[in-house]
Every structure is written in C-alpha cells, then in structure tokens.
Amino acid sequence: MNAPHPYTSQVGDFDSLARRSTEPLAQLTQRLQRHTQGEVLVSLADRGRYATDASIYQSLPLAVLVPRSEDDVVSALGICRELNVPIVPRGGGTSQCGQTVGAGLVIDFSKYLRRVIDLNVEQRTVTVEPGLVLDHLNAQLKAHGLWYPVDVSTSGQATLGGMAGNNSCGSRSIAYGNMVHNVLGAEAWLSDGALLSLGRFDQSQGAERQLGERVQQLAHQLRPEIEAHWPKVLRRVAGYNLDIFCNQNVRPYTADGSVNLAHLLIGSEGTLALTRSLTLQLSPLPRAKVLGVVNFPDFHSAMDATQHIVRIGGSHLSAVELVDRTMIDLSLQNPAFAPTIRTALSPHINHGQPAAILLVEFSGESKDPLLPHLRDLVTLMGDLGLPGSVIEMVDDSAQKNLWEVRKAGLNIMMSLRGDGKPVSFIEDCAVPLEHLADYTDALTEVFARHGTKGTWYAHASVGTLHVRPILDMRRDGAVKMRAIANEASELVRQFKGAYSGEHGDGLCRGEWIRWQFGDKIHEAFGQIKQWMDPIGLYSPSRMIDPPKMDDERLFRFPSTYRVIPIETALDWSAWNVTADPVTETVSAPGTGGDPAQGFAKAVEMCNNNGHCRKFDAGTMCPSYRVTRDEQHLTRGRANTLRLALSGQLGTQALTDPALWDTMELCVSCKGCKRECPTGVDMAKMKIEFTHHYKQHHGYTFKDQLIAHLPRYAGLASKLAPLLNLRNRWPWLARLTERVTGLSAQRALPAWQSTHTFNTPLPGVDIASVMRAERGVVLFVDTFNGYFESDNARAAYRVLEAAGYSVHVAHRPDQHLCCGRTYLASGMVDQARKQVRQLIDYLLPLAQQGIPIVGLEPSCLLTLRDEALQLGLGEAAHTVAKQAWLWEEFLDREHQAGRLESLKTQLTPAQAPFLLHGHCHQKAFDLVSPIQRVLALIPQSSTTLIETSCCGMAGSFGYDAQHQDVSMAMANLSLLPTIEKHPHAWVVADGTSCRHQIDHGSKRQALHVAQVLARHLG
Ligand SMILES: Cc1cc2nc3c(=O)[nH]c(=O)nc-3n(C[C@H](O)[C@H](O)[C@H](O)COP(=O)(O)OP(=O)(O)OC[C@H]3O[C@@H](n4cnc5c(N)ncnc54)[C@H](O)[C@@H]3O)c2cc1C
Ligand code: SF4
Ligand code: SF4
C-alpha cells in the first residue's frame, strides 16, 4: 500500500504545490508522454484552461491528460499512484461547484472516450463510455423511439460520466427521477487499479460483494441517524448514497426495490473511482406533450400553487418549471427569445405582465388523452382565483421554443455586465413543496437584508428553485456569500430540505455535508472513501475534508485579482460598467474602472458554462467542432485571454505566443456573438488581440498581402493575366506557397481585368439619388468589384428592374472599402482610416435616409458592427442604421409592397435552391431574408443547409497551415449536403463560402443577386 497521500486534506498547500513545484510535473509529463497515447497538456495556458469550470473557483492542475483509450486511463492511474499525484476526472467541465478543478492530473474524458458500447433496444438499456454527451446519446436513440430522460439544461455539453459524477437531474425529474434512478450498472477503477463492475448487490460477488456488505453494515448501524438526518426529498445530491440500503428518497432508487451498488458512485463527484462505463435505463420517447403555461400576479401565489398542480398532475405530469419576472424581462430584451416568451404571457394577469409563470407539462402516448389534464389545470387555476391565467400550448414547435427559453434561463441571467454577477452557492436547495412559498419568501428577505436580490427559476415541481444572488466576488462578495449561506441553511433546516439538491458539493458545499447529515454519517462517508480510495488519490479535499467555501485562494476572482492596464484599439467602454445588484441599473459606459478599458470585463463575461461546446444547429464554435480541443473553444479562448490580461500567464499579456496558438483557429465567424448566452464576441476580441500581438511581433508578408488587398486591387486587376497564372501552373502555386504561406492546394480567386464592376461606372450620381423617389446606394466591396463583378452587375440589374435609382458608391481618387481585411489582420488604425473614408462618403446619403446596400455579408455588416467600435462617433451610427444587405433591403421593400413590378418580371425557378448562410448573416439573424427573397421567384423551393462555418472564413482557409482544419469544417455538413443534392442551385452570399464550395464540391455557388437576375424575364 502506498504511503498516505501527501496532498490530501489541505487544499491550500495542495493548490500552492501545483504552482510552485516543477519536479512532479516533469516526472508526470515524461511518464505520461512515454506510457500513454493521450494528449498530455502541460503548458501554463493549457493548465489554466482546465483550472476553472462553471463555478466561482480556480485551481491550477499540474497537468492535463486527454486519454485516447481506456488503456491510457489505466496507465495514467498507475503513474499518478506512484508519483502521488491526485487525479481530477472531468467531462464537459460544466459543474457549478468546482468539482472539476484541483491541483493534480485532470483527466478529460470528453474528447475520445465517447462511444456507445452496447445498445439493447428490447431491454431498453445502453452501455456507454463516460465522455459521451447526453444529446449525442439521445440523437442515436431517437430512431429506436427511446431516450435517456435525465434532461439536464446542459444536455448539449454534459457527459454521462459527469452527470453520474454529479447525480444530475433534469427538468422532468418528477416523472423520471435523477441520474441515480436511471443507472443500472457501472464499471470503475479504484485508485489501487482494481476494476469494479458494480450492479445489483444480490448478484454481486468478490470485491464488489465485499464492498456492498461493508456499506450495508454501515447503513444498518446508522439507520436511526440516516432516518433522522436524511432529507426526505427527491433532490438530494450531497454526500454519498449510503441510503441505498435504507432508501430515504421520495422515489425508490430501483423499480423492484433491489439495491444497486453502482448507485454508490452516482453523485460521488469523482472522489471514489474513475468511471470506465455506465449502463443506463432508457425510457420510451414520449410521443406527445401538451403544455399549460400558468401566469401568476405575484411570486408567492406561483409557489403556493405548485403543490396543488403537482397533486392533480398524476402520472402524466412530466414537469412544472418556474420562470420569474426578471427572467421574463431579460428574455423580452433578447431578440432571440422575445417572440417566444410573448406567446406565454396571458393578457388577463397583470395586463400581460405576470410576476411569474409556471410551465406545466403533461406527456404520454398521444395528445388527446392529455387534453383533459390541461382542462383540469384550467379548472384548478380558476378555483384558485386565477381564471384566464393558463395559456394552453398544444402545438409542438411552440412548446419546444418555450422550453429553449427556459433551458437558457441561467445563461440569460448571467448576461448582466459589470463585476457583480449572479453567484451559484445556494442555487439548488430543495424543500418539500408545502414549504416552497414560505422558503422563497424568507430567502428573498435574506437577500434584501444583504443588499442584493435573486432571480428565481427552474424545477418548482420538485421544490428545487434556482436562485443566485448578485455578488461582487472581488469586493465584499465572499463575506456576503458566507452570511447568506448561513441564513439559507437555517431555512433549509427549518423546512426539512436538502442544502445540495442538484449541482453537487464540490469546493462550494463540501463543508455543508457534515452540517446536513451530522457527525456520524459524515464519518461513515469518510469510511466509504477510505474503503474505495484509501490513498486519497481521487479529487481529494472535497466531500470528506473540504475547504471553506469562501477560501478566496480558490476563487477565480479573489480580492487580489488585478488586470494589466492596456490601451485598447477598439472601443470596449460598453463593457466597462458597474451594475447595481438590486436594481440592476448599469452605469455609464467607461465608468467600470477596468484598467484594460473594458476589454477585460468583456472577456470576463464568459462564465465557463460550456454552452459553446455544442454541436447542434447553429454556428458556434466551428474550431471546437472539428478539433474538440478546449484550446480551440470560445470558452478556452476567453479563459486564456482572462489569464493573460490578469498577468497569470506571465508578463507578456496579449503578446504571449500561447495566446496566438489559442486564437489562431478562431475563424471570426461571430457565432459566439449571437449564440453565447452572455454574448462573448470572440471575433472582435481576436481583432483586439491580433492588433496587440502583431504590433509587438510584426506583420508577415502574408499579413500585408491580405490586409492591403483593397489598396492594390486596382493595380493587380491590370496584371490579371499574369497573376492568374498561379492558378494554372502548380509549380508556381507551390513556389508562392513558400513565399506567401497561401496553400498551393487551392485556387486563389481569379483577378478580372476587363470586367471590374466600375468600368464604366453605372448608375446615377449623388445629387440624383438624393432627389430620387426611390433611391438606393450600392456599396460594391473589393471582392465583388474585382473578382466576381457579375454579382455586382446582377445586384444592380435587379434593383433597376425593381424601379430604384441606383447610385454606386465610388470615389475616383480612392477605393472605398469597409476595412475588413485590415481588421482581420489586426491593423486597426488602417481599418479606421478606411472606414472613416467610407463613412465620410456615405454619411450625407445616410442622413437623407437613403438605404445603403451591400453584397458581401462580412463587408456590409462591418458597418453595423466593428465600425461602431472604432471611435468614429455618431456618424458611424448614422451610416450603420442605413446599411442593409442587398436581400435584406429587398425583403423590406417586399414587405412594404414595393416589389410588385419586380415580381411580375420573375420567371419560374429552373431548379430547387440549396442555401448556405454566411456566418455573419447567421450572427445577425439575416438568413431568413434570403429565403424570403428567393421565394419571390415563382415555383421556387429552398432548402437551408444546417451548417456551421464553411471553413474558408475570409482568408483563413487559404492559409496552408489551416487547410486541413478548413476542409474539416466544410465536411461537417456543408459539402456532404451539397453532394446529396446534385441538381440544386447552391446559393451562398459569402465570397469565401463560394470558393470553399467550389474547391470542395466543384459546384459553382451563386450569390442570391445572381439567382434573381437569372430569373429576370
Ligand atoms: C448553465 C448550466 C445549467 C445547468 N443545468 C443543470 C441541470 O439542469 N441539471 C443538473 O443536474 N445540472 C445542471 N448543471 C450542472 C452540470 O451541467 C451538470 O451537473 C452536468 O451533468 C455535468 O456534466 P459535465 O460533463 O460537464 O461534468 P463535469 O462538470 O466535467 O464533471 C462532473 C463530475 O463528474 C466527475 N466525473 C466526470 N467524469 C468522470 C469519470 N469518468 N469518472 C469519475 N468521475 C467523473 C467530475 O470529477 C465531477 O465531479 C448546469 C450547469 C450549468 C453551467
Ligand atoms: S464563451 Fe459563452 S458559451 Fe462559452 S463558456 Fe463562455 S459564456 Fe459559455
Ligand atoms: S468567432 Fe467563431 S470560431 Fe471564433 S470563438 Fe466565436 S464561434 Fe468560435
């Protein structure tokens, strides 16, 4: 047996050892590299990215292993045992209590260990590796009419191993129970290397049987204590499940009353064993659901009504979820959620402004038998004095949309700017339903006494309401956190609830385990830990010997946290604010005291919830989708920037090469700008970073070549025949790759000499367009001007056919450009100069209210996005308000009934259309205008390709070093979908998208303007 583990029990030492000592790190690294095939990550930046999860904590690991196989896990376990290095297992890292952070070796199961090992449809069981994500499992089960029903809000990121670790619970736990109720078996390695196969106790033998008997004896000895102290609620996740032998949960752990030893691991948070596989009980996918949305005039009545609703629900009741006024207001302010939340509001309650709503769901085999339940709900609410309070939602898509808003609840709340943030530490206390109203009232008073307030939402059906008081952890947050925790725990005790009801213990609630269960049960937990992990190798200093929740050495933002002063190139003042915790009023831009002028605060908006690890519809985050690396994820980037800006990566701050590696594969798609719930806009951050980095390290020839393209385009077009030889002679392409770094495997956009758009210049002059009844300015970008001028001609032709007087933005003495290529290269000053010239030109037209339309999404939308952060004042805003994408403008005109004449000129479609939206169009929600404009063509049908980024992303894909990643992005779904539709016309507005499609599929995609022009009769 090894000597007692030197790092256990003292988180402070444990943590500081990781910072000080290089000896274990060197040995650990060498041996992991030699004896495993996994990825061994040891750089400060890599370790920093694994030092946080969705909690308030930060603790630097010694190293990170991303195992490729279970053999790697076994080898690492042996190495760590010999070197006495603790192991912290990790899935998606979405834990809220610091479960996945700690000095030692973090093992990330999520990248490679994610197979379905065995699926038995008849028995409705599945065996999976721990790194498999819930949504990915359910996607595979759907065809069989099955699902795994522990539907956590983080279903797109949460791994089954992590869910088992935390004993996770979903919105529908009232119908299906928690993780522990749905696990049939587990294989797991103890720290001595033994592999246990845990399942039914009555069928166990050998070491498993021995372990079971020991726990059984302990449970029997402590039965009186267990019965006295164990919370009698569904949602209790603290400590170990000692009660498997005398169940205290309101729902039996197993259907037949048997004891399952795998349940010992559920909720053990990686402190007892490393999970190798899990066998799960599946459920039939409910075929039908109906939703009753109950509106309440005040919060108390919502809480009070919950117990009555649950009582009438019967076996078809699958969820009762709360959304409170603050959440409703935040949703109404969010363009993506506002239309949906409006569908849930009853005009009969507070004139459509309810204080809270409850989402009451019934599910079953078909809709008809569920409808009486909805009627019962309506009757009940009438009896409770709230007639007209129920919105009945029978339609599936309406329900789905509303559930998405509810699922995004926490993230919506976290979008508050400034240092004060909603902090998770009492957010999942569970109380019996009859006390819910009194509990929430009392806790609201606690918050008020401490000068803050909380937003309430989530699982009313099971008495687990999420609430996070707003605290500033850099100032007095820790003191308030302790005081609120003390008072909240007293309330939990008074109402006989569970202090830790969903999100686990981790570093935050470990100290409350003894408080909840008493000394004897706590000692019994220590005994279980001793039996299973006697050397304290697994996630030490948590459940048994935990730190104080407010030990600020473990905070991500301790009071010593400092930001390095920097002068930013872009204007980040909108983030440089403070917010009042009670009123949530935000101070004026620039007043937040950020030494990095708001940039640091923008970066700190990332709360590590991991939503960017998604693979569903949407864009974010293409580089993660193809690499599955934390480094190439929005969260990883935000963390690295935060560490750099706060000096935790060394003194180099933004000029550290580690940052370059982290930002390099960001394709600036702006997917995160729209899809990150807190609006982390990494594309903009990349511009800021690149500016600082290149200022320090200098620009390469390739940077110059790309950045200055708009400037030399005029001259280059004159040399078109010569320059285009590069695409014809492979040897020349190879030579230019060596000089420029642009991939020889790709054709570069071909220069046009005779057809550049402005020779001769079409359209009317400025004075005429200002006078015109229907005037419009066409802004032709460099790419559509010099490489694909047919698009500009087509756009012009259609506008003219529609009856507009078109003025083409043009200056004879200089090329007008949006500065995009400069921004992408980090040359912000040059970009500012370009944009200023363009704005100067467009301003008088914009002031007259004349629409400015553009073709290339990334160029035109620069006017609505980055141009506003270049310090160009009100003029930039005036122009931005008039800047439209070509199809967006036409769509607007159509809605206003001004395209009747154009419609009569359009001939029927010759083929179906297959549409790929440019990432920036998606980021600005501008894909639907393309669909509507295509629909003007008689007999047309358009299929939207569900794509992330095409992978070309401006010049990104042309870079020889990005070729593989770029093609991997294209192959995610874009190219395979195009291949499946050989006869469709592929429509893509982005220049680089069209080139990627051409390169990857040999199909010529068309700008929507071309499509319309080709249908002009
Ligand atoms: C916005 C948001 C919403 C959330 N909503 C919910 C919700 O609705 N319901 C809910 O229950 N939780 C919720 N959570 C918490 C969290 O998402 C869940 O607990 C989730 O199941 C964790 O999965 P993960 O893969 O991220 O696990 P991680 O956080 O990576 O790990 C969780 C625990 O499992 C352990 N672990 C991981 N892999 C292994 C392994 N192979 N062997 C042994 N131990 C292992 C870890 O050490 C850790 O203790 C939410 C979190 C956020 C940020
Ligand atoms: S970048 Fe956004 S989505 Fe990703 S973890 Fe941070 S806050 Fe969440
Ligand atoms: S801009 Fe795109 S690639 Fe970059 S972090 Fe955001 S989603 Fe990922």
mmCIF file of N, CA, C and O in Angstrom, residues 53-100:
data_model
loop_
_atom_site.group_PDB
_atom_site.id
_atom_site.type_symbol
_atom_site.label_atom_id
_atom_site.label_comp_id
_atom_site.label_asym_id
_atom_site.label_seq_id
_atom_site.Cartn_x
_atom_site.Cartn_y
_atom_site.Cartn_z
ATOM 1 N N ASP A 53 -14.196 25.739 -13.951
ATOM 2 C CA ASP A 53 -15.408 25.176 -14.562
ATOM 3 C C ASP A 53 -16.496 26.227 -14.402
ATOM 4 O O ASP A 53 -16.168 27.411 -14.278
ATOM 5 N N ALA A 54 -17.744 25.833 -14.359
ATOM 6 C CA ALA A 54 -18.796 26.865 -14.308
ATOM 7 C C ALA A 54 -19.029 27.367 -12.886
ATOM 8 O O ALA A 54 -20.096 27.886 -12.580
ATOM 9 N N SER A 55 -18.039 27.228 -12.030
ATOM 10 C CA SER A 55 -18.147 27.695 -10.648
ATOM 11 C C SER A 55 -17.368 28.999 -10.479
ATOM 12 O O SER A 55 -16.779 29.512 -11.429
ATOM 13 N N ILE A 56 -17.313 29.462 -9.239
ATOM 14 C CA ILE A 56 -16.544 30.686 -8.966
ATOM 15 C C ILE A 56 -15.084 30.356 -8.674
ATOM 16 O O ILE A 56 -14.304 31.239 -8.353
ATOM 17 N N TYR A 57 -14.713 29.085 -8.773
ATOM 18 C CA TYR A 57 -13.379 28.669 -8.310
ATOM 19 C C TYR A 57 -12.361 28.574 -9.439
ATOM 20 O O TYR A 57 -12.709 28.472 -10.611
ATOM 21 N N GLN A 58 -11.104 28.576 -9.032
ATOM 22 C CA GLN A 58 -9.994 28.369 -9.974
ATOM 23 C C GLN A 58 -8.865 27.688 -9.231
ATOM 24 O O GLN A 58 -8.456 28.133 -8.165
ATOM 25 N N SER A 59 -8.396 26.591 -9.780
ATOM 26 C CA SER A 59 -7.276 25.888 -9.164
ATOM 27 C C SER A 59 -6.478 25.247 -10.282
ATOM 28 O O SER A 59 -7.012 24.503 -11.109
ATOM 29 N N LEU A 60 -5.207 25.556 -10.324
ATOM 30 C CA LEU A 60 -4.378 25.155 -11.459
ATOM 31 C C LEU A 60 -3.980 23.686 -11.354
ATOM 32 O O LEU A 60 -3.400 23.271 -10.355
ATOM 33 N N PRO A 61 -4.295 22.860 -12.360
ATOM 34 C CA PRO A 61 -3.831 21.468 -12.294
ATOM 35 C C PRO A 61 -2.337 21.371 -12.586
ATOM 36 O O PRO A 61 -1.761 22.283 -13.184
ATOM 37 N N LEU A 62 -1.741 20.253 -12.160
ATOM 38 C CA LEU A 62 -0.335 20.027 -12.515
ATOM 39 C C LEU A 62 -0.207 19.788 -14.003
ATOM 40 O O LEU A 62 0.731 20.240 -14.647
ATOM 41 N N ALA A 63 -1.144 19.013 -14.519
ATOM 42 C CA ALA A 63 -1.134 18.686 -15.944
ATOM 43 C C ALA A 63 -2.514 18.188 -16.323
ATOM 44 O O ALA A 63 -3.363 17.942 -15.455
ATOM 45 N N VAL A 64 -2.719 18.052 -17.624
ATOM 46 C CA VAL A 64 -3.998 17.544 -18.130
ATOM 47 C C VAL A 64 -3.703 16.378 -19.065
ATOM 48 O O VAL A 64 -2.786 16.454 -19.881
ATOM 49 N N LEU A 65 -4.472 15.314 -18.920
ATOM 50 C CA LEU A 65 -4.371 14.206 -19.876
ATOM 51 C C LEU A 65 -5.698 14.082 -20.604
ATOM 52 O O LEU A 65 -6.760 14.036 -19.977
ATOM 53 N N VAL A 66 -5.614 14.035 -21.927
ATOM 54 C CA VAL A 66 -6.800 13.739 -22.721
ATOM 55 C C VAL A 66 -6.594 12.336 -23.282
ATOM 56 O O VAL A 66 -5.932 12.158 -24.319
ATOM 57 N N PRO A 67 -7.090 11.313 -22.586
ATOM 58 C CA PRO A 67 -6.779 9.936 -22.982
ATOM 59 C C PRO A 67 -7.466 9.555 -24.284
ATOM 60 O O PRO A 67 -8.594 9.952 -24.522
ATOM 61 N N ARG A 68 -6.740 8.778 -25.098
ATOM 62 C CA ARG A 68 -7.343 8.298 -26.347
ATOM 63 C C ARG A 68 -8.049 6.965 -26.147
ATOM 64 O O ARG A 68 -8.834 6.542 -26.990
ATOM 65 N N SER A 69 -7.712 6.282 -25.087
ATOM 66 C CA SER A 69 -8.288 4.958 -24.869
ATOM 67 C C SER A 69 -8.325 4.694 -23.378
ATOM 68 O O SER A 69 -7.695 5.407 -22.586
ATOM 69 N N GLU A 70 -9.026 3.623 -23.009
ATOM 70 C CA GLU A 70 -9.058 3.310 -21.578
ATOM 71 C C GLU A 70 -7.696 2.818 -21.115
ATOM 72 O O GLU A 70 -7.367 2.936 -19.937
ATOM 73 N N ASP A 71 -6.889 2.286 -22.030
ATOM 74 C CA ASP A 71 -5.519 1.905 -21.633
ATOM 75 C C ASP A 71 -4.750 3.120 -21.122
ATOM 76 O O ASP A 71 -3.959 3.032 -20.188
ATOM 77 N N ASP A 72 -4.981 4.252 -21.783
ATOM 78 C CA ASP A 72 -4.321 5.487 -21.334
ATOM 79 C C ASP A 72 -4.738 5.834 -19.910
ATOM 80 O O ASP A 72 -3.926 6.283 -19.101
ATOM 81 N N VAL A 73 -6.021 5.613 -19.619
ATOM 82 C CA VAL A 73 -6.516 5.941 -18.272
ATOM 83 C C VAL A 73 -5.831 5.024 -17.256
ATOM 84 O O VAL A 73 -5.350 5.481 -16.205
ATOM 85 N N VAL A 74 -5.757 3.747 -17.602
ATOM 86 C CA VAL A 74 -5.145 2.789 -16.676
ATOM 87 C C VAL A 74 -3.675 3.148 -16.451
ATOM 88 O O VAL A 74 -3.183 3.162 -15.313
ATOM 89 N N SER A 75 -2.967 3.474 -17.532
ATOM 90 C CA SER A 75 -1.543 3.841 -17.380
ATOM 91 C C SER A 75 -1.409 5.089 -16.513
ATOM 92 O O SER A 75 -0.561 5.153 -15.620
ATOM 93 N N ALA A 76 -2.249 6.080 -16.792
ATOM 94 C CA ALA A 76 -2.155 7.336 -16.029
ATOM 95 C C ALA A 76 -2.432 7.082 -14.554
ATOM 96 O O ALA A 76 -1.774 7.663 -13.680
ATOM 97 N N LEU A 77 -3.390 6.203 -14.315
ATOM 98 C CA LEU A 77 -3.727 5.889 -12.921
ATOM 99 C C LEU A 77 -2.508 5.309 -12.200
ATOM 100 O O LEU A 77 -2.171 5.718 -11.074
ATOM 101 N N GLY A 78 -1.833 4.376 -12.877
ATOM 102 C CA GLY A 78 -0.631 3.772 -12.279
ATOM 103 C C GLY A 78 0.449 4.815 -12.027
ATOM 104 O O GLY A 78 1.074 4.854 -10.963
ATOM 105 N N ILE A 79 0.633 5.686 -12.993
ATOM 106 C CA ILE A 79 1.686 6.711 -12.869
ATOM 107 C C ILE A 79 1.353 7.658 -11.702
ATOM 108 O O ILE A 79 2.213 7.968 -10.869
ATOM 109 N N CYS A 80 0.125 8.085 -11.648
ATOM 110 C CA CYS A 80 -0.271 9.015 -10.587
ATOM 111 C C CYS A 80 -0.143 8.350 -9.217
ATOM 112 O O CYS A 80 0.242 9.001 -8.240
ATOM 113 N N ARG A 81 -0.494 7.065 -9.186
ATOM 114 C CA ARG A 81 -0.382 6.358 -7.900
ATOM 115 C C ARG A 81 1.071 6.357 -7.437
ATOM 116 O O ARG A 81 1.375 6.659 -6.296
ATOM 117 N N GLU A 82 1.952 6.064 -8.357
ATOM 118 C CA GLU A 82 3.367 6.005 -7.971
ATOM 119 C C GLU A 82 3.920 7.382 -7.613
ATOM 120 O O GLU A 82 4.754 7.502 -6.719
ATOM 121 N N LEU A 83 3.477 8.384 -8.319
ATOM 122 C CA LEU A 83 4.012 9.734 -8.054
ATOM 123 C C LEU A 83 3.211 10.501 -7.008
ATOM 124 O O LEU A 83 3.519 11.646 -6.705
ATOM 125 N N ASN A 84 2.175 9.852 -6.482
ATOM 126 C CA ASN A 84 1.294 10.527 -5.520
ATOM 127 C C ASN A 84 0.721 11.827 -6.071
ATOM 128 O O ASN A 84 0.711 12.863 -5.404
ATOM 129 N N VAL A 85 0.280 11.761 -7.287
ATOM 130 C CA VAL A 85 -0.352 12.938 -7.889
ATOM 131 C C VAL A 85 -1.863 12.692 -7.937
ATOM 132 O O VAL A 85 -2.310 11.708 -8.522
ATOM 133 N N PRO A 86 -2.648 13.553 -7.326
ATOM 134 C CA PRO A 86 -4.105 13.340 -7.340
ATOM 135 C C PRO A 86 -4.670 13.393 -8.761
ATOM 136 O O PRO A 86 -4.100 14.029 -9.651
ATOM 137 N N ILE A 87 -5.806 12.750 -8.913
ATOM 138 C CA ILE A 87 -6.492 12.754 -10.213
ATOM 139 C C ILE A 87 -7.844 13.454 -10.065
ATOM 140 O O ILE A 87 -8.589 13.174 -9.127
ATOM 141 N N VAL A 88 -8.133 14.361 -10.990
ATOM 142 C CA VAL A 88 -9.436 15.020 -11.017
ATOM 143 C C VAL A 88 -10.077 14.675 -12.363
ATOM 144 O O VAL A 88 -9.674 15.192 -13.399
ATOM 145 N N PRO A 89 -11.077 13.772 -12.361
ATOM 146 C CA PRO A 89 -11.722 13.440 -13.631
ATOM 147 C C PRO A 89 -12.629 14.561 -14.098
ATOM 148 O O PRO A 89 -13.161 15.320 -13.289
ATOM 149 N N ARG A 90 -12.805 14.643 -15.412
ATOM 150 C CA ARG A 90 -13.595 15.756 -15.955
ATOM 151 C C ARG A 90 -14.315 15.341 -17.243
ATOM 152 O O ARG A 90 -13.761 14.615 -18.063
ATOM 153 N N GLY A 91 -15.544 15.816 -17.381
ATOM 154 C CA GLY A 91 -16.289 15.626 -18.628
ATOM 155 C C GLY A 91 -16.340 16.949 -19.354
ATOM 156 O O GLY A 91 -15.321 17.470 -19.809
ATOM 157 N N GLY A 92 -17.532 17.546 -19.429
ATOM 158 C CA GLY A 92 -17.659 18.834 -20.104
ATOM 159 C C GLY A 92 -17.207 20.011 -19.256
ATOM 160 O O GLY A 92 -17.131 21.133 -19.734
ATOM 161 N N GLY A 93 -16.922 19.750 -17.983
ATOM 162 C CA GLY A 93 -16.484 20.838 -17.108
ATOM 163 C C GLY A 93 -17.569 21.880 -16.903
ATOM 164 O O GLY A 93 -17.277 23.072 -16.831
ATOM 165 N N THR A 94 -18.832 21.444 -16.785
ATOM 166 C CA THR A 94 -19.923 22.408 -16.587
ATOM 167 C C THR A 94 -20.414 22.428 -15.137
ATOM 168 O O THR A 94 -21.473 22.997 -14.845
ATOM 169 N N SER A 95 -19.673 21.799 -14.270
ATOM 170 C CA SER A 95 -20.065 21.782 -12.862
ATOM 171 C C SER A 95 -20.063 23.195 -12.292
ATOM 172 O O SER A 95 -19.211 24.010 -12.643
ATOM 173 N N GLN A 96 -20.970 23.422 -11.358
ATOM 174 C CA GLN A 96 -21.104 24.776 -10.815
ATOM 175 C C GLN A 96 -20.476 24.946 -9.440
ATOM 176 O O GLN A 96 -20.515 26.020 -8.870
ATOM 177 N N CYS A 97 -19.937 23.870 -8.888
ATOM 178 C CA CYS A 97 -19.423 23.981 -7.523
ATOM 179 C C CYS A 97 -17.923 23.711 -7.426
ATOM 180 O O CYS A 97 -17.404 23.490 -6.333
ATOM 181 N N GLY A 98 -17.243 23.678 -8.550
ATOM 182 C CA GLY A 98 -15.796 23.471 -8.516
ATOM 183 C C GLY A 98 -15.404 22.005 -8.444
ATOM 184 O O GLY A 98 -14.271 21.684 -8.069
ATOM 185 N N GLN A 99 -16.311 21.093 -8.852
ATOM 186 C CA GLN A 99 -15.989 19.664 -8.797
ATOM 187 C C GLN A 99 -14.800 19.293 -9.678
ATOM 188 O O GLN A 99 -14.106 18.326 -9.392
ATOM 189 N N THR A 100 -14.610 19.997 -10.780
ATOM 190 C CA THR A 100 -13.625 19.509 -11.761
ATOM 191 C C THR A 100 -12.318 20.286 -11.719
ATOM 192 O O THR A 100 -11.496 20.144 -12.615
#
